[in-house]
Short mmCIF file of C-alpha atoms in Angstrom, two decimals:
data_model
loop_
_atom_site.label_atom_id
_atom_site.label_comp_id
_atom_site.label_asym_id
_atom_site.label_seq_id
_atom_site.Cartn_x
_atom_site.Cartn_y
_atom_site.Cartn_z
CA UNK U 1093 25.57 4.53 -12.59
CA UNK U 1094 27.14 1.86 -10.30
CA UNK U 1095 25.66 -1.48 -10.79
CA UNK U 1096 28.30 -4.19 -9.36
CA UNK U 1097 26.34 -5.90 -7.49
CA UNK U 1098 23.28 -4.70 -7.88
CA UNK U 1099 21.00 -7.24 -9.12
CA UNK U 1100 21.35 -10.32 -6.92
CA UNK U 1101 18.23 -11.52 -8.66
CA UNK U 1102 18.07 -12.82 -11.81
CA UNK U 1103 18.87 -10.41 -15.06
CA UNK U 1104 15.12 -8.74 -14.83
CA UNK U 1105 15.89 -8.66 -19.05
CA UNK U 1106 15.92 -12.25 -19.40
CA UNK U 1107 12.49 -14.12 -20.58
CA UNK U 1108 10.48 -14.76 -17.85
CA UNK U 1109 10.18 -18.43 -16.40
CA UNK U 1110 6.82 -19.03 -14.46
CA UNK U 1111 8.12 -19.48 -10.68
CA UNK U 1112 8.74 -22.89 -8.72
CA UNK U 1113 7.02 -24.45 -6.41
CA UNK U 1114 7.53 -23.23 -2.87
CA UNK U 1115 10.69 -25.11 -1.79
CA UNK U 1116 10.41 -24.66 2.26
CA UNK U 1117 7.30 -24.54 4.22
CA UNK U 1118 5.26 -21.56 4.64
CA UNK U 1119 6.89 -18.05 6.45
CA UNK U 1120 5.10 -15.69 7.99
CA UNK U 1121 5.67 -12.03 6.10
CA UNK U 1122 4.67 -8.91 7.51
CA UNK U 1123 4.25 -5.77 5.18
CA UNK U 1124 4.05 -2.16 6.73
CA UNK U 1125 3.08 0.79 4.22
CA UNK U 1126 0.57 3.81 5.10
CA UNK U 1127 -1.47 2.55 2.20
CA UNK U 1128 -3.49 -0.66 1.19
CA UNK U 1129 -6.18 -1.46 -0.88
CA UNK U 1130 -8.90 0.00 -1.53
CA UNK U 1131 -6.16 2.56 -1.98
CA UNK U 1132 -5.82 4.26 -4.96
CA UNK U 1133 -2.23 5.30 -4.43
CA UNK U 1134 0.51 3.33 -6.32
CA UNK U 1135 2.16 2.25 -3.26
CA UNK U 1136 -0.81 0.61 -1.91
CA UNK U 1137 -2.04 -0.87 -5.33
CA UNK U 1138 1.71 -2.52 -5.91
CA UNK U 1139 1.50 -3.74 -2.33
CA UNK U 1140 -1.67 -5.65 -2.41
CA UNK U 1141 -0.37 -7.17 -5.53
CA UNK U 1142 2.63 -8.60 -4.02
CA UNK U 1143 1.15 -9.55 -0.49
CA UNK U 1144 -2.08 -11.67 -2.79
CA UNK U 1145 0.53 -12.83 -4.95
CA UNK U 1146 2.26 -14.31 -1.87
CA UNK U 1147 -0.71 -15.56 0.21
CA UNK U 1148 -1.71 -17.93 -3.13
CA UNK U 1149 1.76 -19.24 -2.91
CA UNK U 1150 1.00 -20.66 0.33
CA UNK U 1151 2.62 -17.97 3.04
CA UNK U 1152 1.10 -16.31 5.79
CA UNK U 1153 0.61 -12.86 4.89
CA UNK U 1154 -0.27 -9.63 7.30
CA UNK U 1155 -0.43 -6.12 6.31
CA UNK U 1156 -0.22 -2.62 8.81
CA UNK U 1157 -1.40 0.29 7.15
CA UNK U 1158 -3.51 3.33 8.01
CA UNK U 1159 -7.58 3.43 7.84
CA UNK U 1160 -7.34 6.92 6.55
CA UNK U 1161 -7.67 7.56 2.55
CA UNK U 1162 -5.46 8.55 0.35
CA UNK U 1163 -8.30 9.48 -2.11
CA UNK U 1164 -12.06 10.25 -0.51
CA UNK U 1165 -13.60 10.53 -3.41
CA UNK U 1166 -14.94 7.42 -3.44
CA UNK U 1167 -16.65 7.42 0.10
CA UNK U 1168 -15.08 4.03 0.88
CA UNK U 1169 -14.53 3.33 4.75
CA UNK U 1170 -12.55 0.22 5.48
CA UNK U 1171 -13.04 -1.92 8.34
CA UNK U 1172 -10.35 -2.19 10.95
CA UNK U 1173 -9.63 -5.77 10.58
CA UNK U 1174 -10.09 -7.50 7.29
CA UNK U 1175 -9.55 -10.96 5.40
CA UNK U 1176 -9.10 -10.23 1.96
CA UNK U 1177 -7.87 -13.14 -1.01
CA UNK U 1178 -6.07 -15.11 1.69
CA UNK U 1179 -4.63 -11.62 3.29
CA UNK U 1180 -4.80 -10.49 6.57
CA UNK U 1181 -5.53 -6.50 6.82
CA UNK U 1182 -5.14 -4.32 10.07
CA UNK U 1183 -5.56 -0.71 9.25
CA UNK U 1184 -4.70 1.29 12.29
CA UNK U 1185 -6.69 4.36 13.13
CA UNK U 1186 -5.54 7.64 11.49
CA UNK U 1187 -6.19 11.44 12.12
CA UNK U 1188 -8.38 11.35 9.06
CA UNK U 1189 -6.38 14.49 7.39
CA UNK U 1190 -5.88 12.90 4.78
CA UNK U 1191 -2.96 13.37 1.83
CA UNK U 1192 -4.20 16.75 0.15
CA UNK U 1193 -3.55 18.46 3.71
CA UNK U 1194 -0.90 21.14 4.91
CA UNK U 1195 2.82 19.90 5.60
CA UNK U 1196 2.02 20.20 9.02
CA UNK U 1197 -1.08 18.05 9.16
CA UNK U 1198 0.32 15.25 7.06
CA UNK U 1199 2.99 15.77 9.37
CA UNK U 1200 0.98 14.30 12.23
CA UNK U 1201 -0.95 12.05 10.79
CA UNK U 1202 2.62 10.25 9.80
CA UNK U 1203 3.86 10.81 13.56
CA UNK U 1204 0.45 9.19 14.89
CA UNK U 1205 1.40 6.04 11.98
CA UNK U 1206 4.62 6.01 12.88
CA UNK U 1207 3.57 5.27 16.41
CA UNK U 1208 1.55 3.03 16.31
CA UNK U 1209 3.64 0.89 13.80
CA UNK U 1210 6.13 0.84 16.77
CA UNK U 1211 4.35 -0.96 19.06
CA UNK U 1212 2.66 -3.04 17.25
CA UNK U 1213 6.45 -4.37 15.28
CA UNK U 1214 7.86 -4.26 19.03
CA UNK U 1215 5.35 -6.41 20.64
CA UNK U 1216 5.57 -8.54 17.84
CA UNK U 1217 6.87 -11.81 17.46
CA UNK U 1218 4.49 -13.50 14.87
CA UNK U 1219 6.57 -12.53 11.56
CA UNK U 1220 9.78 -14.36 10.03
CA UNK U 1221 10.53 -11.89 7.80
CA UNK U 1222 9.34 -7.53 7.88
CA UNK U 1223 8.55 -5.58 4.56
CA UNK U 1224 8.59 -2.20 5.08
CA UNK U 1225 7.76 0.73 2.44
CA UNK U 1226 8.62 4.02 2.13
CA UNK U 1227 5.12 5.68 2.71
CA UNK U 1228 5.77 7.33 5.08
CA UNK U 1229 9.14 7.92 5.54
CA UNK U 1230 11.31 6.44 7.70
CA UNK U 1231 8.72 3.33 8.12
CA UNK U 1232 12.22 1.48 7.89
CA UNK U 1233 13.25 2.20 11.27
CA UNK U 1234 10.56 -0.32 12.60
CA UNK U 1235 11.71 -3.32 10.84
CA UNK U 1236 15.32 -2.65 11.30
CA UNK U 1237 14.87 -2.40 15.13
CA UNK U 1238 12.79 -6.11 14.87
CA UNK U 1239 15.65 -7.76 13.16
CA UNK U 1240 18.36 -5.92 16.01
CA UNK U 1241 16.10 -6.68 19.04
CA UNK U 1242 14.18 -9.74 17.83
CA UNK U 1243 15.91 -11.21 15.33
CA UNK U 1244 13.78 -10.60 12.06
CA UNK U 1245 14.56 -10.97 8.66
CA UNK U 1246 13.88 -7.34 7.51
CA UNK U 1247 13.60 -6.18 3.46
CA UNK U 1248 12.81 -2.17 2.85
CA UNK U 1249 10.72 -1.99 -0.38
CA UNK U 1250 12.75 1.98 -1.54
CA UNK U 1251 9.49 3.06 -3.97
CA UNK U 1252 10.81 6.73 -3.31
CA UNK U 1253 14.25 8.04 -1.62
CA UNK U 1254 13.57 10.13 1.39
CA UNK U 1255 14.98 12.72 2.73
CA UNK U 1256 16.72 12.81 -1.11
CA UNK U 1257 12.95 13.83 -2.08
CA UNK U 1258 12.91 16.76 0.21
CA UNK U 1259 16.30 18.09 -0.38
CA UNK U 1260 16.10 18.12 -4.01
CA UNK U 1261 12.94 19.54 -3.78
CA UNK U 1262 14.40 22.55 -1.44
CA UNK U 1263 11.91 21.57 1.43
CA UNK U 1264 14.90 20.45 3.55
CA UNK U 1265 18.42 21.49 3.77
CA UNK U 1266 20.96 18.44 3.97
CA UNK U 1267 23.47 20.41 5.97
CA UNK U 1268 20.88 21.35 8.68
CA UNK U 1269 20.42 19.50 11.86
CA UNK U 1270 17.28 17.77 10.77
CA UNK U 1271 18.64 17.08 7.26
CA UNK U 1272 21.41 15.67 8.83
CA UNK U 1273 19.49 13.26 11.84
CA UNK U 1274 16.85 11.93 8.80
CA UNK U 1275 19.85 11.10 6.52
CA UNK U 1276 21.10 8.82 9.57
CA UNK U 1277 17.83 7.58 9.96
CA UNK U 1278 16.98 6.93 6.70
CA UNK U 1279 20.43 5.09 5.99
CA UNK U 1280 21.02 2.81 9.29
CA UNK U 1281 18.05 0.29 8.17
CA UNK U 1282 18.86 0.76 4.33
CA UNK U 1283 22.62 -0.81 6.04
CA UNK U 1284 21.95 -3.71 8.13
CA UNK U 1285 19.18 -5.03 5.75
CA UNK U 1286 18.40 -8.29 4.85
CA UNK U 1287 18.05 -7.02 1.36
CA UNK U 1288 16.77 -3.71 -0.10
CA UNK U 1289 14.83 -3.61 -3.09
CA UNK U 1290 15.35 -0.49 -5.67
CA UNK U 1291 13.29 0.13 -8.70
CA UNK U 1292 16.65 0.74 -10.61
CA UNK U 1293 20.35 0.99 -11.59
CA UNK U 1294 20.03 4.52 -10.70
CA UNK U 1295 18.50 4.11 -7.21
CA UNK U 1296 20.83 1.44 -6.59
CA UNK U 1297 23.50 3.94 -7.04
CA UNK U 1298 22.06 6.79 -4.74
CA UNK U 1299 22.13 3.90 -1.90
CA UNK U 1300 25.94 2.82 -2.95
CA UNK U 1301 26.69 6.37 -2.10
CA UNK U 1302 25.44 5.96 0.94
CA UNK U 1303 27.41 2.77 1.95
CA UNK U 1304 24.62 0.01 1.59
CA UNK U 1305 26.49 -3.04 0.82
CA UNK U 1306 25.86 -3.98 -3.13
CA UNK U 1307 25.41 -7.47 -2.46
CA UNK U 1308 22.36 -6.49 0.09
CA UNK U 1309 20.79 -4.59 -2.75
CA UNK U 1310 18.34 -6.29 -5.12
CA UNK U 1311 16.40 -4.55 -8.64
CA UNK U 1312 12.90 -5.12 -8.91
CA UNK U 1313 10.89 -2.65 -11.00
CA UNK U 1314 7.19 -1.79 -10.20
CA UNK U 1315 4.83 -3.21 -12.39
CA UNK U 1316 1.49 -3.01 -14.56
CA UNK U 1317 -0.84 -5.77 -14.97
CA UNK U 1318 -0.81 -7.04 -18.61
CA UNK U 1319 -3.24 -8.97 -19.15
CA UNK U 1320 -5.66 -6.25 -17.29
CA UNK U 1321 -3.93 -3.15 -19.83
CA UNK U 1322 -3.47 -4.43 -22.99
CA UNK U 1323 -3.76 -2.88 -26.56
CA UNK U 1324 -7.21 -2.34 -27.81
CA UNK U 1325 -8.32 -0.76 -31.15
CA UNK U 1326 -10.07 2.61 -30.46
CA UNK U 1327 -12.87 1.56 -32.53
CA UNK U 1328 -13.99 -1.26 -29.26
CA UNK U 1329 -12.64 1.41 -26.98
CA UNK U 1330 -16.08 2.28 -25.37
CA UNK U 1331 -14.70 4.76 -22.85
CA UNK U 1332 -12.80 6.67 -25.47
CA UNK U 1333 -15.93 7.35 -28.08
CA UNK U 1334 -18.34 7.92 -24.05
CA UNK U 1335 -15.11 11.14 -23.88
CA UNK U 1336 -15.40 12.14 -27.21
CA UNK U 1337 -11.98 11.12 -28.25
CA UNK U 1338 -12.82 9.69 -31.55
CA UNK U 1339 -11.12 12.03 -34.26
CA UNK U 1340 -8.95 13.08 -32.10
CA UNK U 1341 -5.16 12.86 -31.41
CA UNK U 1342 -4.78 12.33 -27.67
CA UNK U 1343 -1.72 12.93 -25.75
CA UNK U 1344 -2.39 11.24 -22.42
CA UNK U 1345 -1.28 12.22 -18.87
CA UNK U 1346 -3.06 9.33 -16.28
CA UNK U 1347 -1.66 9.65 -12.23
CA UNK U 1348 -0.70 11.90 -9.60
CA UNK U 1349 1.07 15.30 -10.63
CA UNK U 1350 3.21 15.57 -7.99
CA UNK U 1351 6.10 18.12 -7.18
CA UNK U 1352 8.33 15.39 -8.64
CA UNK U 1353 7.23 15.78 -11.82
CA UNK U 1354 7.44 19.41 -14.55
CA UNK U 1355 5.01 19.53 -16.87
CA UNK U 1356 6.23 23.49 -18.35
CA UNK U 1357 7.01 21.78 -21.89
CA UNK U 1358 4.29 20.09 -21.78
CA UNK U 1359 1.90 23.08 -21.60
CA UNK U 1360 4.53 25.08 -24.26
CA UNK U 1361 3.74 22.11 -26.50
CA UNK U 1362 0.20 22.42 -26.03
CA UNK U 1363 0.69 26.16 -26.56
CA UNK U 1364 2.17 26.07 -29.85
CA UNK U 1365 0.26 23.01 -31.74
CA UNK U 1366 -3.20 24.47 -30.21
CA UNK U 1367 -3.85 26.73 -33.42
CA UNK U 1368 -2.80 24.93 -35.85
CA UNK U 1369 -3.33 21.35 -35.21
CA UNK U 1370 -7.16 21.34 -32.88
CA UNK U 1371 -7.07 17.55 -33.88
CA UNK U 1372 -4.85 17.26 -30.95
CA UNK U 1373 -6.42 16.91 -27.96
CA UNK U 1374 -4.08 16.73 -24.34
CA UNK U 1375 -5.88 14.90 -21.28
CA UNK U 1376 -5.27 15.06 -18.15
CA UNK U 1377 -6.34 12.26 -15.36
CA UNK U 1378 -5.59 11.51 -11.95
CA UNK U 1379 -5.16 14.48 -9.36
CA UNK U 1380 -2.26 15.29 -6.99
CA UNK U 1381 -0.77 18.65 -5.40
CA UNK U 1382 0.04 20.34 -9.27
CA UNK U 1383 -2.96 19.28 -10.79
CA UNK U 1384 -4.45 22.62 -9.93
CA UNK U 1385 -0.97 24.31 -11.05
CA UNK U 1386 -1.96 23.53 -14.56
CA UNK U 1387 -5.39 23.77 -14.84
CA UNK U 1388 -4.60 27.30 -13.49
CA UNK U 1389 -1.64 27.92 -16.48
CA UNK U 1390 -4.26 26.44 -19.04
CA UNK U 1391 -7.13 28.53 -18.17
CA UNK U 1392 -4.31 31.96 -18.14
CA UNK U 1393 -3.24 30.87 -21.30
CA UNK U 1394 -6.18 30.97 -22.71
CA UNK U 1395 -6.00 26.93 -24.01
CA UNK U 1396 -8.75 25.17 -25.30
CA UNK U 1397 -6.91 21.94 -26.30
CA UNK U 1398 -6.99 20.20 -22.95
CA UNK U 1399 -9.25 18.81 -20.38
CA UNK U 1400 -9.02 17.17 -16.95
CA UNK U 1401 -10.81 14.01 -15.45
CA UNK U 1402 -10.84 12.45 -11.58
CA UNK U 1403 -8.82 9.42 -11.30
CA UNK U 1404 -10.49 6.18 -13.01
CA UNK U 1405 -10.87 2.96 -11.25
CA UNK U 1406 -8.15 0.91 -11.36
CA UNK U 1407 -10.50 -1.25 -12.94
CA UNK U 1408 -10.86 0.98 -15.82
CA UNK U 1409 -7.28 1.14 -16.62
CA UNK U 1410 -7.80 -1.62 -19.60
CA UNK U 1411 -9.84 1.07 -21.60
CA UNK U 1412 -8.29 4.24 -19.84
CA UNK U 1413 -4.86 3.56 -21.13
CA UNK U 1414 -5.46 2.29 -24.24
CA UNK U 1415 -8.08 5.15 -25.24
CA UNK U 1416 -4.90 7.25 -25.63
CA UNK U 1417 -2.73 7.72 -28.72
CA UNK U 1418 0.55 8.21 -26.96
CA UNK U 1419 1.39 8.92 -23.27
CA UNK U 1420 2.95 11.71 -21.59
CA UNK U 1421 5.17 11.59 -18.22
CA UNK U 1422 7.87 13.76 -16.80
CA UNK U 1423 10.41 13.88 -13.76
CA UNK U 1424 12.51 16.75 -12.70
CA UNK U 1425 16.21 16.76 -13.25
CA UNK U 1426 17.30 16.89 -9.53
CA UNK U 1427 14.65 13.76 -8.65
CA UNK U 1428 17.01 11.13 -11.15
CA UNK U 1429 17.44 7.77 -9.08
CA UNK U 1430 15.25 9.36 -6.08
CA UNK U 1431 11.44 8.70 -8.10
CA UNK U 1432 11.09 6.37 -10.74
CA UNK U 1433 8.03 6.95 -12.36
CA UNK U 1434 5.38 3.81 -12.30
CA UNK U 1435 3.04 5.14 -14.68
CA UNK U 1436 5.26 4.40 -17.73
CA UNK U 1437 4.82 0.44 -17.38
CA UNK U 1438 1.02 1.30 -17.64
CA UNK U 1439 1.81 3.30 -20.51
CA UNK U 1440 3.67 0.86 -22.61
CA UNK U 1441 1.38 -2.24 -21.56
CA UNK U 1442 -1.16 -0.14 -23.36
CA UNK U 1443 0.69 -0.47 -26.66
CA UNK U 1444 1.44 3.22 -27.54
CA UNK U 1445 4.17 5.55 -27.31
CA UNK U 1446 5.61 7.58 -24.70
CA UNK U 1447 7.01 10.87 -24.23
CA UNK U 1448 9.35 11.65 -21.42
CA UNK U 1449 10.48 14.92 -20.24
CA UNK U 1450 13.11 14.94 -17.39
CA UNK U 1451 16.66 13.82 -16.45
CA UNK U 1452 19.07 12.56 -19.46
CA UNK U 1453 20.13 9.52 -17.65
CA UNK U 1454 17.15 7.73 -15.01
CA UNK U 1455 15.38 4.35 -15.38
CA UNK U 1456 12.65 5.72 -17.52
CA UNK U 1457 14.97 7.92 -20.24
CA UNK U 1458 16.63 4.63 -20.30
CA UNK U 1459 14.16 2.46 -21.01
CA UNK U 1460 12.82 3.94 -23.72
CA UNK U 1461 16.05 4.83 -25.59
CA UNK U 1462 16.70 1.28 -25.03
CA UNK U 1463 13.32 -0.21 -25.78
CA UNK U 1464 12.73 2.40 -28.95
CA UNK U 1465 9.31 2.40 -26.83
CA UNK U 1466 8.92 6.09 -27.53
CA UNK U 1467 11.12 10.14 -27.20
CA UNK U 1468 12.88 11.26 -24.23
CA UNK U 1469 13.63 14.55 -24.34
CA UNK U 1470 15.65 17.06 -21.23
CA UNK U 1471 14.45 19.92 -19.42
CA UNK U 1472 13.71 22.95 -21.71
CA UNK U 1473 12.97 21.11 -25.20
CA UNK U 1474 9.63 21.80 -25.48
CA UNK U 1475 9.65 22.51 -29.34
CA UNK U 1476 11.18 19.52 -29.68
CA UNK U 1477 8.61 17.78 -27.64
CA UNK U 1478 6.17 19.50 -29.92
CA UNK U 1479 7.87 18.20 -33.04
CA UNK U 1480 7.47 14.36 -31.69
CA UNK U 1481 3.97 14.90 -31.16
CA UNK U 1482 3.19 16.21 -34.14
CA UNK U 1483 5.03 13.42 -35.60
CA UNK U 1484 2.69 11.05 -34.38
CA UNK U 1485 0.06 12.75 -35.08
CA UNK U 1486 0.64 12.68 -38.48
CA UNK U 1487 2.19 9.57 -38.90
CA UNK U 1488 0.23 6.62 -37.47
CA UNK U 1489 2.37 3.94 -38.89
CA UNK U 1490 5.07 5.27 -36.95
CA UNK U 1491 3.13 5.42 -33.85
CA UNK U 1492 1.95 1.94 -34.18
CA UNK U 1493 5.48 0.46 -34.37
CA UNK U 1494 6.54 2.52 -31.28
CA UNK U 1495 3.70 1.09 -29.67
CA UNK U 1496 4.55 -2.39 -30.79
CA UNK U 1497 8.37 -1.91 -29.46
CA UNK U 1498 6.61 -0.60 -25.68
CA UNK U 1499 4.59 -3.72 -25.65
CA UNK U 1500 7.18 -6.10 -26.14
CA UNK U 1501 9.47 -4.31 -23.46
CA UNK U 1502 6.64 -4.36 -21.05
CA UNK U 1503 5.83 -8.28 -21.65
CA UNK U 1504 9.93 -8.76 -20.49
CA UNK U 1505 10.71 -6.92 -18.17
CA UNK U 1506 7.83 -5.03 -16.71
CA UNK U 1507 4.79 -7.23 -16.44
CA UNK U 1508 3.52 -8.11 -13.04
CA UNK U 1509 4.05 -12.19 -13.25
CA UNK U 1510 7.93 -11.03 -14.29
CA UNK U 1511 8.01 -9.25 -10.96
CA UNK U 1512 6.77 -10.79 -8.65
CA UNK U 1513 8.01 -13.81 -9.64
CA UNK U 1514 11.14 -12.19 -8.82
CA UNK U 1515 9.35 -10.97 -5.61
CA UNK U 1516 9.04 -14.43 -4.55
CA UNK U 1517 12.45 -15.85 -5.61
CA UNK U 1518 14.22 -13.35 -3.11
CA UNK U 1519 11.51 -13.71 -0.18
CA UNK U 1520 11.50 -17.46 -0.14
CA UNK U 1521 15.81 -17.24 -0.48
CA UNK U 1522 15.22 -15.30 2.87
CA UNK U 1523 12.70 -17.13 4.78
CA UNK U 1524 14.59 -20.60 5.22
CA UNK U 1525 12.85 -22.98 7.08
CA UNK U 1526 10.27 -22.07 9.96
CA UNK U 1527 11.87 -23.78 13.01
CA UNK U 1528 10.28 -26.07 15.26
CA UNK U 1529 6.66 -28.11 15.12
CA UNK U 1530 5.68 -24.76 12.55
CA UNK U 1531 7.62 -26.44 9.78
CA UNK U 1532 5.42 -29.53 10.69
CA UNK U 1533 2.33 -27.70 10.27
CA UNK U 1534 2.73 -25.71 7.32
CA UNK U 1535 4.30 -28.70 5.31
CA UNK U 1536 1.24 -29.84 4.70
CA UNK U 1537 0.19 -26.57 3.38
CA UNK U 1538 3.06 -26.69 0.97
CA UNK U 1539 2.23 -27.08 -2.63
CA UNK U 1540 3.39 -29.94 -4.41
CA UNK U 1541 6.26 -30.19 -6.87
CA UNK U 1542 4.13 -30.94 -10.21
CA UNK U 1543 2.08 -28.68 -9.24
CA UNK U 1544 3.24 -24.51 -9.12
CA UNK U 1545 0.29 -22.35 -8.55
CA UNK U 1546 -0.24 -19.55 -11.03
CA UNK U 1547 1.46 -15.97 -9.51
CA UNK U 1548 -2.12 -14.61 -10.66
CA UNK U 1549 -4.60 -17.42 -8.52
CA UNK U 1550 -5.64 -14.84 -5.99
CA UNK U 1551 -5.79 -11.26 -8.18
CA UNK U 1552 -9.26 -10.16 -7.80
#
């Protein structure tokens, strides 16, 4: 894949250096993403992250997003207007379909989002500098029109590649006349910005193709929290003896099953070690639009080796992910450098192996080949899948060292300080400094230079 100029950050390989103080006064940073805590998805958990991270380094921080939930489960109704760890939160009124509805409902509850994030960018004149997401699509349209018409500093955050998504997914044909007017729409902000962050050499190169300029491109991964997900010995792993996992081999899938993802050599693997090897146990967690795909192939297969669970807390991720004995995650071959999978940081901050079904070359087969943090295997090798897990199985030496090998990776390169320390180094290259009697003010507010906050002060 392309990668001149790619990284206009620091290597993200090198050891990580705790960030500097804040060299300018403060900016004002708006963030605009359908999704915000208490948000289960990924999007919105990675978001508040970064926008806490940046309000305890002394910036003024405002969020847009949508009041209506990703997940319901949990009953949750967020206020309009909130003040959370030094945030500001406006969560604009949605339809309240919600994402498990039909194409044509999420449809218009992005249109009604869409709309509202117009006017309120437009009639805006409060922010120096616009982040803007990729949930929905298109959400980069907004910023990109600030920095034309008002003269904003705008940076798209790429988490996924749309309309790449749909194409390769066969929703969407890129020759037709909608294919053809979201392309343009999707590329002109991706253009003229400020910077555009991509989770990967592979991403990168799906926006060189579409003539972003390499030195406007920047590589941040997304991240886990490490010191929240760390290793932990299954004998103080309360959660795993509560499921019943003690004895047993488990082969872990935790997140969203989306249409991004295959999961047929997965279930062949299941298939074939299921009568020989009921040590083995394969758990499923988390939910999304294929999570009733395979419980459906499980129960006509007649397989008794798996079982399914609602998405933990995100609070319960230091037990969830450790409970396991290795992880599983997969991407289809046609989604390479348009998804990156996130849960594989989660994975290896737990300290145990990973198994990877999808595309030869993408930013998670590489990592592990690199990292020796686990297998990745391409489409169709299911036996071979099945070999690796028996492997582990019966070899826990073996697993343990792979599990060393994804910690260490994690700790440099993937842990959230790393991140969003590099986060801050390309906002605050951005910013500059406020003009006018605003630098005056927020001087004050400035932290001193003996005295650099920690990127973790306002994490809840």
């Amino acid at each position: 894949a392309p990668r001149t100029g790619a990284r206009r950050l620091r290597d993200p390989t090198a050891p990580f250096r705790p960030p500097l103080p804040i060299p300018v006064p403060v900016a004002r940073l708006l963030f605009v993403n359908q999704f915000y805590w208490p948000d289960l998805a990924s999007t919105g958990q990675h978001l508040t992250d970064l926008c806490e991270h940046l309000a305890g380094r002394g910036h003024e921080v405002r969020v847009l997003c949508s009041s209506g939930a990703y997940l319901d489960a949990a009953g949750r109704v967020a206020p309009a207007r909130e003040q959370r760890q030094g945030v500001s939160i406006r969560r604009l009124p949605g339809l309240g379909f919600g994402q498990r509805s039909s194409l044509g409902r999420r449809a218009a509850e992005y249109a009604a989002f869409h709309l509202q994030v117009a006017r309120a960018t437009a009639a805006s004149s409060w922010p120096d500098l616009i982040v803007t997401l990729t949930t929905p699509p298109l959400l980069g349209l907004w910023g990109a029109l600030a920095q034309a018409l008002l003269g904003r500093r705008h940076v798209p955050f790429v988490m996924d590649l749309h309309p790449d998504a749909e194409f390769a997914l066969g929703l969407l044909r890129r020759e037709s006349l909608l294919g053809r007017a979201l392309e343009a729409l999707n590329a002109w902000p991706l253009r003229r910005a400020d910077r555009a962050v991509v989770l990967g050499p592979h991403m990168a190169a799906r926006l060189l193709a579409k003539g972003v300029d390499p030195a406007r491109l920047a590589e941040i991964p997304v991240w886990a929290d490490g010191q929240a997900v760390r290793p932990r010995p299954h004998a103080h792993n309360e959660l795993r003896r509560r499921l019943g996992w003690n004895g047993r081999f488990v082969v872990l899938y935790s997140g969203n099953a989306g249409l991004v993802h295959r999961f047929d050599e997965l279930l062949d693997a299941m298939q074939r070690v299921g009568a020989t090897h009921p040590r083995i146990l394969f758990a499923f967690v988390g939910g999304g639009p294929r999570r009733r795909e395979i419980e459906a192939e499980v129960a006509r297969r007649g397989l008794t080796n798996a079982e399914f669970h609602a998405y933990f807390p995100r609070e319960m991720l230091g037990e969830s992910l450790p409970a396991a004995d290795a992880h599983f995650l997969s991407l289809r071959d046609e989604q390479a450098g348009i998804a990156v999978p996130g849960k594989l940081y989660g994975a290896m901050a737990s300290g145990r192996p990973v198994l990877f079904v999808g595309p030869e070359r993408c930013e998670s087969a590489d990592t592990l080949r690199q990292s020796g943090a686990g297998y990745a295997f391409r489409s169709g090798e299911g036996l071979a899948l099945s070999e690796a897990i028996l492997t582990l199985a019966e070899d826990p030496r073996r697993a343990a060292e792979l599990g060393r090998r994804a910690r260490a990776e994690f700790e440099r390169r993937f842990d959230r300080p790393v991140c969003l320390a590099a986060w801050s180094e390309l906002i605050e290259g951005l910013v500059g400094r406020p003009a006018g009697s605003r630098a005056a003010a927020a001087g004050a507010q400035a932290p001193s230079a003996g005295a650099a906050p920690s990127p973790d002060r306002q994490r809840a």
